[in-house]
Amino acid sequence: MRNNRDTQLLCELSKPGRRAARLPACDVPEREIADLLPAESIAPKPPALPEVTEPQIVRHFVNLSTMNMSVDTHFYPLGSCTMKYNPKRNERAAAMPGFADLHPCQPEQSIQGMLALLYEMQEYFKEISGLDACSLQPAAGAHGELTALLVAAAYFRDNGEKRTKVLVPDNAHGTNPASAAMAGYKSITVKTTSDGFVDMADLAAKLDDEVAVMMITNPSTLGLFEPHMREIADQVHARGGLIYLDGANMNAILGITRPGDWGADMQHYNPHKTFSGPHGGGGPGAGPICVTDKLAPYLPTPIVRKGGSGGSSVENRKGTGKLNPSLNAQHSTLNSHYSLDFDMPKTIGRVRSFFGNVGVLVRAYAYIRTHGPDGLRAVSENAVLNANYLLSRVKHILPVPQGNRCMHEFVASANTLKKEKGITAMDIAKRLLDYGFHAPTVYFPLTVPEAMMCEPTESESKESLDAFAEVLFRITEEDADLLHDAPHTTSVSRPDEVRAARQPVLTWAALVEAN
C-alpha cells in the first residue's frame, strides 16, 4: 500500500520545533559565532529549512523512491541507452574504503592501487576498441565526443591543415552534431537509405578535403551493423579525414569485432551502458576515449603510465576481432610503479578535474574482470539474441521498417496505427506505464515516423520479453480514447515535458518568501 501523505514537499511537512536529533548541551566554553567566522560568511538569520522528524524524512524519501521506475524494479527497454541490470557487487566494490575514501590530492605514492586499476582500464579499453591510446578523463559520452573532436582539431592544426566540416549520418545521436558545433566544426548531414544504411552516393557527394571527421554510430541507432563500414573508412581516410565511432552501442559487439579493426580512429565508451554503473539522475558518468597512435600526443592529461615496458598488446591482435586473454589474467601489478603523466607538449589539456569520475570506472573494472573476454562476448551475443527474439514478436504487432534481423536493438513504428486508429507512439509509451513497463525510446531516430526503439539487453529473461510483447499487443487493441489519456495509474499523467525542461521550478515559493 502506497503512503502518499509523506510524499508531500518537506516544506509542507515541516512544523516548528520538530527535530530528527536532539544535541546534548555544549560542554565547552561557548563563543559568539562572529568570533569564529568572518562577517561575510555569516547570514543575517538562519535559513528557513524544513523541520521534520526522522521517521518523516525516511518515509518521505522511501515513498518517493517507490513512485519511480528503475532497472531494479521494472523491465526498461529504453533503446540506445542500454539500461541493463548493474550487479550489486560492483557497487560494493566501488564503495570499498580503499577506493571511496581516496582524496585526489593524495601523493602519487599513496594511491598506487587506484592508479594500477586506472592503468588497467586504459589497457582494457584499448584492447576492446582495437585502438592504441586511451584517456579516462571525459565525464560522459557526449563529453567524450567533444574531447575526441578537440583532439582531432589539435591534430589537424599541428599538421597545418584547416578543415572545417564534420559529417554525421541523419540517424545519428543528436549529441554528434552538437559536439561538432561545440568543437568549432560545421556539421554536414549524410543521408541514409531506406534500408537504414549510409547512402554512399550522398557520402561521396559531401566528402571533400575540408572534412575533418566523419562521426558514425555502428551498430546504428536502428540496430543495424553498417555493411559499408570499411569502404566508408577508406574513402574518408583517402581524403585525409578521420573516423569517429560513437560507442553508445558497444554492448552489441564486445569481443566480436573492434572499431579499430574496421577503420575507426577515435571512439568513446559509455561505461554505464556497456559495462556497469547506475543510470539517470544526471550522473556521475564517464566517457573515456580511445584513439590511434597518431592522435595519442593530443589526448588530455594526465595519462596513467606504468613503470617498465608495460606496452599494449593491441598491435598483435589487429583484425582478429577477439579480445586478448590477458583480460582473464591475474594481476601482475603489485611490484610495478604507476604515475600520472602530465608531460605531453601537444595535449589539449585537461577536460575534467583530477582523473575523471573514477567511481564509475571502478564499477566498470569490476564488470570487465568478472566476465573476462569470453564473458564479454557472451554479453553481446545474449544482448543480440534477446533483441532478435523480441523483434520476432513485436514485428507482428508494430511494423519494423528496417530489419528482419537486428543487433542489440530495433526500431518499430506506430505510424500505421496512428493513421488507422489515431494511436501514437506516445500513447503506447504512456499506456505501458499502467502495465508496469518502462516505455521504449520514442520519436528517435527521426528517420522512422512514430518511432519506438526497443533494447531489451542481455540481462532480461524470455518471460520478461514475452510479457512485454503480450502487453504491447493488448494495448494496440484498446480504445484510442483510453490511450490518449494514459497513464491512468501514476500520480502525474502527462506533464508538459518541454516546459518542465525549459522552465523548471526548483525552489519552493514559500521558502523563497521566507528568505
Coordinates of C-alpha atoms in Angstrom, one line a residue:
M1 CA 0.0 0.0 0.0
R2 CA 1.4 3.3 -1.1
N3 CA 1.8 6.1 1.5
N4 CA 1.1 9.3 -0.4
R5 CA 0.9 11.6 2.6
D6 CA 4.6 11.6 3.3
T7 CA 5.4 12.3 -0.3
Q8 CA 4.4 16.0 0.2
L9 CA 7.2 18.5 -0.1
L10 CA 9.4 18.6 3.1
C11 CA 8.4 22.3 3.5
E12 CA 4.8 21.2 3.6
L13 CA 5.5 18.5 6.2
S14 CA 7.5 21.0 8.3
K15 CA 6.3 22.1 11.8
P16 CA 8.4 24.5 14.0
G17 CA 10.4 22.7 16.6
R18 CA 10.4 19.2 15.1
R19 CA 13.8 17.5 15.1
A20 CA 15.4 14.4 13.8
A21 CA 18.0 14.5 16.6
R22 CA 18.5 16.5 19.8
L23 CA 22.0 17.5 20.6
P24 CA 23.3 17.5 24.2
A25 CA 24.2 20.7 26.0
C26 CA 27.5 22.2 25.0
D27 CA 30.3 21.0 27.3
V28 CA 33.0 23.5 26.2
P29 CA 33.1 27.3 26.7
E30 CA 30.7 28.9 24.2
R31 CA 31.9 31.6 21.9
E32 CA 30.0 34.0 19.7
I33 CA 29.7 32.9 16.0
A34 CA 31.1 36.3 15.0
D35 CA 34.3 35.4 16.8
L36 CA 34.7 32.3 14.8
L37 CA 33.8 33.2 11.3
P38 CA 34.4 36.3 9.1
A39 CA 31.4 38.7 8.8
E40 CA 30.8 38.0 5.1
S41 CA 30.3 34.3 5.9
I42 CA 27.5 34.9 8.4
A43 CA 23.9 35.0 7.2
P44 CA 21.7 37.7 8.8
K45 CA 19.4 34.9 10.0
P46 CA 19.2 31.1 9.9
P47 CA 17.9 29.6 6.7
A48 CA 14.3 28.6 6.7
L49 CA 15.0 24.8 6.5
P50 CA 12.1 22.4 6.9
E51 CA 11.8 21.0 10.4
V52 CA 10.8 17.3 10.4
T53 CA 11.3 14.2 12.4
E54 CA 13.5 11.3 11.4
P55 CA 10.5 9.0 10.5
Q56 CA 9.0 11.7 8.4
I57 CA 12.1 12.2 6.3
V58 CA 12.8 8.5 6.0
R59 CA 9.2 7.9 4.8
H60 CA 9.3 10.9 2.5
F61 CA 12.3 9.7 0.5
V62 CA 11.5 5.9 0.7
N63 CA 7.9 6.5 -0.6
L64 CA 9.2 8.9 -3.3
S65 CA 11.6 6.2 -4.4
T66 CA 8.8 3.8 -4.9
M67 CA 7.0 6.2 -7.3
N68 CA 9.7 5.9 -9.9
M69 CA 10.7 3.1 -12.3
S70 CA 14.1 1.6 -12.3
V71 CA 16.1 -1.3 -13.8
D72 CA 15.9 -2.8 -10.3
T73 CA 12.1 -2.8 -10.3
H74 CA 10.9 -2.9 -13.9
F75 CA 11.7 -4.0 -17.5
Y76 CA 13.3 -1.0 -19.1
P77 CA 13.6 -1.4 -22.9
L78 CA 14.9 2.1 -23.4
G79 CA 16.6 1.9 -26.8
S80 CA 20.0 3.5 -27.4
C81 CA 20.6 3.8 -23.7
T82 CA 21.3 0.2 -22.8
M83 CA 19.5 0.2 -19.5
K84 CA 20.8 -3.1 -18.2
Y85 CA 21.0 -4.5 -14.7
N86 CA 24.1 -3.4 -12.8
P87 CA 25.4 -6.2 -10.5
K88 CA 25.3 -5.0 -6.9
R89 CA 28.8 -6.5 -6.2
N90 CA 30.2 -3.8 -8.4
E91 CA 28.5 -1.1 -6.2
R92 CA 30.1 -2.7 -3.2
A93 CA 33.5 -2.8 -4.8
A94 CA 33.3 0.9 -5.7
A95 CA 32.3 1.7 -2.1
M96 CA 35.3 -0.1 -0.5
P97 CA 37.3 2.4 1.6
G98 CA 40.4 1.9 -0.5
F99 CA 38.5 3.4 -3.4
A100 CA 35.8 5.6 -1.9
D101 CA 37.9 7.3 0.7
L102 CA 40.8 8.4 -1.5
H103 CA 41.5 12.1 -2.0
P104 CA 42.5 13.3 -5.4
C105 CA 45.3 15.4 -4.0
Q106 CA 47.0 12.5 -2.2
P107 CA 50.6 11.9 -3.2
E108 CA 51.1 9.5 -6.1
Q109 CA 52.9 7.0 -4.0
S110 CA 49.9 6.7 -1.7
I111 CA 47.4 5.9 -4.5
Q112 CA 49.3 3.2 -6.3
G113 CA 46.4 0.7 -6.1
M114 CA 43.9 3.2 -7.7
L115 CA 46.5 4.1 -10.4
A116 CA 47.0 0.4 -11.2
L117 CA 43.3 0.0 -11.6
L118 CA 43.1 3.1 -13.9
Y119 CA 46.1 1.9 -15.9
E120 CA 44.5 -1.5 -16.4
M121 CA 41.2 0.2 -17.5
Q122 CA 43.2 2.2 -20.1
E123 CA 44.6 -1.1 -21.4
Y124 CA 41.2 -2.9 -21.4
F125 CA 39.5 0.0 -23.3
K126 CA 42.3 -0.1 -25.8
E127 CA 42.1 -3.8 -26.3
I128 CA 38.3 -3.8 -26.6
S129 CA 38.3 -1.0 -29.1
G130 CA 41.4 -2.1 -31.1
L131 CA 42.9 1.4 -30.7
D132 CA 46.2 2.4 -29.4
A133 CA 45.8 5.0 -26.7
C134 CA 43.3 6.0 -24.1
S135 CA 42.2 8.9 -21.9
L136 CA 39.9 8.3 -18.9
Q137 CA 39.2 12.0 -18.3
P138 CA 35.9 12.8 -20.1
A139 CA 32.9 12.8 -17.7
A140 CA 30.2 11.4 -20.0
G141 CA 29.6 10.0 -23.5
A142 CA 28.8 13.4 -25.1
H143 CA 31.8 14.8 -23.3
G144 CA 33.9 12.0 -24.9
E145 CA 32.6 13.0 -28.3
L146 CA 33.6 16.6 -27.8
T147 CA 37.0 15.7 -26.4
A148 CA 37.8 13.4 -29.3
L149 CA 36.8 16.2 -31.8
L150 CA 39.1 18.6 -29.9
V151 CA 41.9 16.0 -30.2
A152 CA 41.2 15.8 -33.9
A153 CA 41.2 19.6 -34.3
A154 CA 44.6 19.8 -32.5
Y155 CA 46.0 17.1 -34.8
F156 CA 45.0 19.0 -37.9
R157 CA 46.2 22.3 -36.5
D158 CA 49.5 20.7 -35.7
N159 CA 49.8 19.4 -39.3
G160 CA 49.0 22.8 -40.7
E161 CA 45.6 21.7 -42.1
K162 CA 42.5 23.8 -42.0
R163 CA 39.4 21.5 -42.0
T164 CA 36.0 22.8 -41.2
K165 CA 33.4 20.0 -41.6
V166 CA 32.2 17.0 -39.7
L167 CA 29.9 14.5 -41.5
V168 CA 27.1 13.0 -39.5
P169 CA 24.5 10.4 -40.8
D170 CA 20.9 11.5 -40.4
N171 CA 20.1 8.7 -37.9
A172 CA 22.9 9.7 -35.5
H173 CA 22.5 10.7 -31.9
G174 CA 21.7 14.4 -31.6
T175 CA 24.9 14.8 -29.5
N176 CA 27.0 14.2 -32.6
P177 CA 26.2 17.4 -34.5
A178 CA 26.1 19.3 -31.2
S179 CA 29.6 18.1 -30.3
A180 CA 30.8 19.1 -33.8
A181 CA 29.4 22.6 -33.4
M182 CA 30.9 23.0 -29.9
A183 CA 34.3 21.9 -31.3
G184 CA 34.1 24.6 -34.0
Y185 CA 33.1 22.5 -36.9
K186 CA 30.2 22.8 -39.4
S187 CA 28.0 19.7 -39.1
I188 CA 27.0 18.2 -42.5
T189 CA 24.2 15.6 -42.6
V190 CA 24.7 12.5 -44.7
K191 CA 21.6 10.7 -45.8
T192 CA 20.8 7.1 -45.1
T193 CA 19.0 4.8 -47.5
S194 CA 15.5 3.3 -46.9
D195 CA 17.4 0.2 -45.6
G196 CA 18.9 2.4 -42.8
F197 CA 22.5 2.3 -44.1
V198 CA 24.7 5.2 -45.1
D199 CA 23.9 6.5 -48.6
M200 CA 27.2 6.0 -50.3
A201 CA 26.4 8.3 -53.2
D202 CA 25.4 11.1 -50.8
L203 CA 28.6 10.5 -48.8
A204 CA 30.7 10.7 -52.0
A205 CA 29.0 14.0 -52.9
K206 CA 29.7 15.6 -49.5
L207 CA 33.2 14.2 -48.9
D208 CA 36.0 16.7 -49.7
D209 CA 39.3 17.9 -48.4
E210 CA 37.6 20.1 -45.8
V211 CA 36.1 17.2 -43.9
A212 CA 37.9 16.6 -40.7
V213 CA 35.9 13.8 -39.2
M214 CA 33.0 11.5 -40.0
M215 CA 31.1 10.6 -36.9
I216 CA 29.3 7.3 -37.2
T217 CA 27.4 5.0 -34.8
N218 CA 27.9 1.4 -35.5
P219 CA 25.8 -0.6 -34.9
S220 CA 23.5 2.3 -35.8
T221 CA 20.6 3.7 -33.8
L222 CA 18.4 1.4 -36.0
G223 CA 20.2 -1.6 -34.5
L224 CA 21.9 -2.3 -37.8
F225 CA 25.6 -3.1 -38.5
E226 CA 26.8 -0.8 -41.3
P227 CA 27.8 -3.2 -44.2
H228 CA 29.9 -0.4 -45.9
M229 CA 31.9 0.5 -42.8
R230 CA 35.3 -0.5 -44.2
E231 CA 34.5 1.3 -47.5
I232 CA 33.4 4.4 -45.6
A233 CA 36.5 4.5 -43.6
D234 CA 38.7 4.0 -46.6
Q235 CA 37.0 6.9 -48.5
V236 CA 37.3 9.3 -45.6
H237 CA 40.9 8.4 -45.0
A238 CA 41.7 8.8 -48.6
R239 CA 40.6 12.5 -48.3
G240 CA 42.7 12.9 -45.1
G241 CA 39.8 12.8 -42.7
L242 CA 39.3 10.7 -39.5
I243 CA 36.6 8.3 -38.5
Y244 CA 34.9 8.8 -35.1
L245 CA 33.0 5.9 -33.7
D246 CA 30.1 6.8 -31.4
G247 CA 30.5 4.0 -28.8
A248 CA 27.0 4.1 -27.4
N249 CA 26.1 0.8 -28.9
M250 CA 29.3 -1.2 -27.9
N251 CA 27.0 -3.5 -26.0
A252 CA 26.3 -5.3 -29.3
I253 CA 29.9 -6.1 -30.4
L254 CA 32.1 -6.8 -27.3
G255 CA 34.6 -9.5 -28.2
I256 CA 33.0 -9.9 -31.6
T257 CA 34.5 -7.1 -33.6
R258 CA 36.6 -4.0 -32.8
P259 CA 36.1 -0.5 -34.2
G260 CA 39.9 0.0 -34.7
D261 CA 39.9 -3.1 -37.0
W262 CA 37.4 -1.6 -39.4
G263 CA 38.9 1.9 -39.6
A264 CA 37.9 3.9 -36.6
D265 CA 40.5 6.5 -35.5
M266 CA 38.6 7.6 -32.3
Q267 CA 35.8 6.4 -30.2
H268 CA 34.2 6.9 -26.8
Y269 CA 32.8 4.5 -24.3
N270 CA 29.7 4.8 -22.1
P271 CA 30.9 2.6 -19.2
H272 CA 27.5 2.8 -17.6
K273 CA 25.8 1.4 -20.7
T274 CA 28.3 -1.2 -21.9
F275 CA 29.8 -2.4 -18.6
S276 CA 28.3 -1.4 -15.2
G277 CA 27.1 1.7 -13.5
P278 CA 23.9 3.3 -12.4
H279 CA 21.9 5.3 -14.9
G280 CA 20.0 8.5 -14.6
G281 CA 19.9 11.4 -12.2
G282 CA 22.3 13.3 -14.3
G283 CA 25.4 11.3 -13.4
P284 CA 28.1 10.9 -12.5
G285 CA 29.2 9.3 -15.7
A286 CA 32.3 8.6 -17.6
G287 CA 33.2 8.9 -21.3
P288 CA 36.7 7.6 -21.8
I289 CA 38.1 7.8 -25.3
C290 CA 40.5 5.7 -27.3
V291 CA 42.5 6.9 -30.4
T292 CA 45.1 5.7 -32.8
D293 CA 48.8 6.3 -32.3
K294 CA 49.0 9.5 -34.4
L295 CA 46.3 11.1 -32.2
A296 CA 47.8 10.0 -28.9
P297 CA 50.0 13.0 -28.3
Y298 CA 46.9 15.3 -28.2
L299 CA 45.0 13.4 -25.6
P300 CA 44.0 15.2 -22.4
T301 CA 46.4 14.9 -19.5
P302 CA 47.2 13.2 -17.2
I303 CA 47.6 9.7 -18.6
V304 CA 48.4 6.9 -16.2
R305 CA 51.8 5.3 -17.0
K306 CA 53.3 2.1 -15.8
G307 CA 56.9 1.7 -15.0
G308 CA 58.9 -0.6 -17.3
S309 CA 57.7 -1.7 -20.7
G310 CA 54.0 -2.3 -19.9
G311 CA 53.1 -1.9 -23.6
S312 CA 49.8 -2.5 -25.2
S313 CA 49.0 -5.8 -27.0
V314 CA 46.7 -4.1 -29.5
E315 CA 49.1 -4.3 -32.4
N316 CA 49.5 -8.0 -32.2
R317 CA 45.7 -8.5 -32.4
K318 CA 44.8 -6.2 -35.2
G319 CA 41.9 -7.6 -37.3
T320 CA 41.3 -10.7 -35.1
G321 CA 38.1 -9.3 -33.5
K322 CA 38.9 -11.3 -30.4
L323 CA 39.9 -9.9 -27.0
N324 CA 43.3 -10.6 -25.5
P325 CA 43.1 -13.4 -23.0
S326 CA 45.0 -11.2 -20.6
L327 CA 41.6 -9.8 -19.6
N328 CA 41.4 -13.0 -17.6
A329 CA 44.9 -12.9 -16.2
Q330 CA 45.7 -12.4 -12.6
H331 CA 47.1 -9.0 -11.5
S332 CA 50.8 -8.5 -12.1
T333 CA 50.7 -5.0 -10.8
L334 CA 51.9 -5.3 -7.2
N335 CA 55.6 -4.7 -7.9
S336 CA 55.1 -2.0 -10.6
H337 CA 55.1 1.7 -10.1
Y338 CA 52.3 3.9 -11.6
S339 CA 52.5 7.6 -12.3
L340 CA 50.4 10.4 -13.8
D341 CA 52.0 11.7 -17.0
F342 CA 51.4 15.5 -17.4
D343 CA 54.4 15.9 -19.7
M344 CA 52.7 15.8 -23.1
P345 CA 53.6 19.0 -25.0
K346 CA 50.8 18.6 -27.6
T347 CA 48.0 17.7 -25.2
I348 CA 44.7 19.6 -25.5
G349 CA 45.0 19.9 -21.7
R350 CA 42.5 18.9 -19.0
V351 CA 38.8 18.4 -19.8
R352 CA 37.9 17.3 -16.3
S353 CA 39.2 17.9 -12.8
F354 CA 41.6 15.4 -11.4
F355 CA 41.4 11.9 -13.1
G356 CA 37.7 11.7 -14.3
N357 CA 34.9 10.0 -12.4
V358 CA 36.9 7.1 -11.1
G359 CA 34.0 5.7 -9.1
V360 CA 32.2 4.8 -12.4
L361 CA 35.4 3.3 -13.8
V362 CA 35.8 1.1 -10.7
R363 CA 32.4 -0.4 -11.4
A364 CA 33.3 -1.0 -15.0
Y365 CA 36.6 -2.6 -13.9
A366 CA 34.7 -5.0 -11.7
Y367 CA 32.4 -5.8 -14.5
I368 CA 35.2 -6.5 -17.0
R369 CA 37.3 -8.5 -14.6
T370 CA 34.2 -10.6 -13.6
H371 CA 33.4 -11.5 -17.2
G372 CA 36.8 -11.8 -18.9
P373 CA 37.0 -11.9 -22.7
D374 CA 34.7 -14.9 -23.2
G375 CA 32.1 -13.4 -20.8
L376 CA 32.1 -10.0 -22.5
R377 CA 31.5 -11.8 -25.9
A378 CA 28.6 -13.7 -24.3
V379 CA 27.2 -10.4 -23.0
S380 CA 26.9 -9.1 -26.6
E381 CA 25.7 -12.4 -28.0
N382 CA 22.9 -12.6 -25.5
A383 CA 22.0 -8.9 -26.0
V384 CA 21.7 -9.5 -29.8
L385 CA 19.8 -12.8 -29.2
N386 CA 17.3 -11.1 -26.8
A387 CA 16.8 -8.2 -29.2
N388 CA 16.1 -10.5 -32.2
Y389 CA 13.7 -12.6 -30.1
L390 CA 11.7 -9.5 -29.1
L391 CA 11.8 -8.3 -32.7
S392 CA 10.3 -11.5 -33.9
R393 CA 7.4 -11.0 -31.6
V394 CA 6.9 -7.2 -31.9
K395 CA 7.0 -7.0 -35.7
H396 CA 3.7 -8.8 -35.9
I397 CA 2.2 -6.1 -33.7
L398 CA 4.0 -3.0 -34.9
P399 CA 5.9 -2.8 -38.2
V400 CA 9.7 -2.7 -38.0
P401 CA 10.6 -0.8 -41.2
Q402 CA 14.4 -1.6 -41.2
G403 CA 15.4 -5.1 -40.4
N404 CA 14.1 -8.6 -40.2
R405 CA 17.2 -9.1 -38.1
C406 CA 18.9 -6.6 -35.8
M407 CA 21.9 -6.2 -33.5
H408 CA 21.1 -5.1 -29.9
E409 CA 18.0 -3.0 -30.6
F410 CA 15.4 -2.4 -33.2
V411 CA 13.0 0.5 -34.1
A412 CA 9.3 -0.3 -34.5
S413 CA 6.8 2.2 -35.9
A414 CA 3.3 3.1 -34.7
N415 CA 2.7 5.1 -37.9
T416 CA 0.2 2.7 -39.4
L417 CA -1.7 2.6 -36.1
K418 CA -1.7 6.4 -36.0
K419 CA -3.3 6.5 -39.5
E420 CA -5.8 3.8 -38.8
K421 CA -6.8 4.5 -35.2
G422 CA -5.2 7.7 -34.2
I423 CA -3.0 5.9 -31.7
T424 CA 0.5 7.4 -31.5
A425 CA 3.8 6.1 -30.2
M426 CA 3.4 8.5 -27.2
D427 CA 0.0 6.9 -26.4
I428 CA 1.5 3.5 -26.4
A429 CA 4.5 4.6 -24.4
K430 CA 2.4 6.2 -21.7
R431 CA 0.0 3.2 -21.5
L432 CA 2.9 0.8 -21.0
L433 CA 3.4 2.6 -17.6
D434 CA 0.0 1.4 -16.5
Y435 CA 1.1 -2.2 -17.1
G436 CA 4.3 -1.8 -15.2
F437 CA 6.7 -1.5 -18.1
H438 CA 9.0 1.5 -18.8
A439 CA 8.5 2.9 -22.2
P440 CA 10.9 2.3 -25.1
T441 CA 12.6 5.4 -26.6
V442 CA 10.1 7.2 -28.7
Y443 CA 10.4 9.5 -31.7
F444 CA 14.0 8.7 -32.2
P445 CA 15.7 8.2 -34.7
L446 CA 13.9 10.9 -36.7
T447 CA 14.2 8.8 -39.9
V448 CA 11.4 6.5 -38.6
P449 CA 7.9 8.0 -38.2
E450 CA 6.3 7.3 -34.8
A451 CA 9.5 5.5 -33.8
M452 CA 9.6 3.1 -30.8
M453 CA 13.2 2.0 -30.2
C454 CA 13.4 -1.2 -28.1
E455 CA 16.6 -2.5 -26.5
P456 CA 15.9 -5.4 -24.1
T457 CA 19.6 -6.0 -23.2
E458 CA 21.2 -9.3 -22.2
S459 CA 20.0 -9.2 -18.6
E460 CA 16.3 -9.8 -19.3
S461 CA 14.6 -13.2 -19.3
K462 CA 12.5 -14.8 -22.0
E463 CA 9.5 -14.4 -19.6
S464 CA 10.0 -10.7 -19.4
L465 CA 10.3 -10.3 -23.2
D466 CA 7.1 -12.4 -23.7
A467 CA 5.2 -10.4 -21.1
F468 CA 6.2 -7.1 -22.8
A469 CA 5.2 -8.3 -26.2
E470 CA 1.8 -9.5 -24.9
V471 CA 1.1 -6.2 -23.2
L472 CA 2.1 -4.3 -26.3
F473 CA -0.4 -6.4 -28.3
R474 CA -3.1 -5.8 -25.7
I475 CA -2.5 -2.0 -25.8
T476 CA -2.9 -1.9 -29.6
E477 CA -6.3 -3.5 -29.2
E478 CA -7.5 -0.9 -26.7
D479 CA -9.8 2.0 -27.3
A480 CA -7.9 5.1 -28.6
D481 CA -9.6 7.5 -26.2
L482 CA -8.3 5.3 -23.3
L483 CA -4.8 5.6 -24.6
H484 CA -5.0 9.3 -25.3
D485 CA -5.4 9.9 -21.5
A486 CA -2.8 7.3 -20.3
P487 CA -1.2 6.7 -17.9
H488 CA -4.1 6.3 -15.5
T489 CA -2.2 4.8 -12.5
T490 CA 0.5 7.3 -11.9
S491 CA 0.3 10.4 -9.7
V492 CA 1.1 12.6 -12.7
S493 CA -0.3 11.7 -16.1
R494 CA 1.2 13.8 -18.9
P495 CA 3.2 16.8 -17.8
D496 CA 4.4 19.4 -20.3
E497 CA 7.9 17.8 -20.6
V498 CA 9.3 20.6 -22.8
R499 CA 8.1 23.3 -20.4
A500 CA 9.4 21.3 -17.4
A501 CA 12.8 21.1 -19.0
R502 CA 13.0 24.7 -20.1
Q503 CA 11.3 26.3 -17.1
P504 CA 11.9 24.1 -14.1
V505 CA 10.6 25.2 -10.7
L506 CA 13.3 24.1 -8.4
T507 CA 12.6 26.3 -5.4
W508 CA 9.5 26.2 -3.1
A509 CA 7.8 29.6 -3.3
A510 CA 7.1 29.9 0.4
L511 CA 10.7 29.2 1.2
V512 CA 11.8 31.9 -1.2
E513 CA 9.5 34.4 0.5
A514 CA 10.8 33.4 4.0
N515 CA 14.3 34.2 2.9

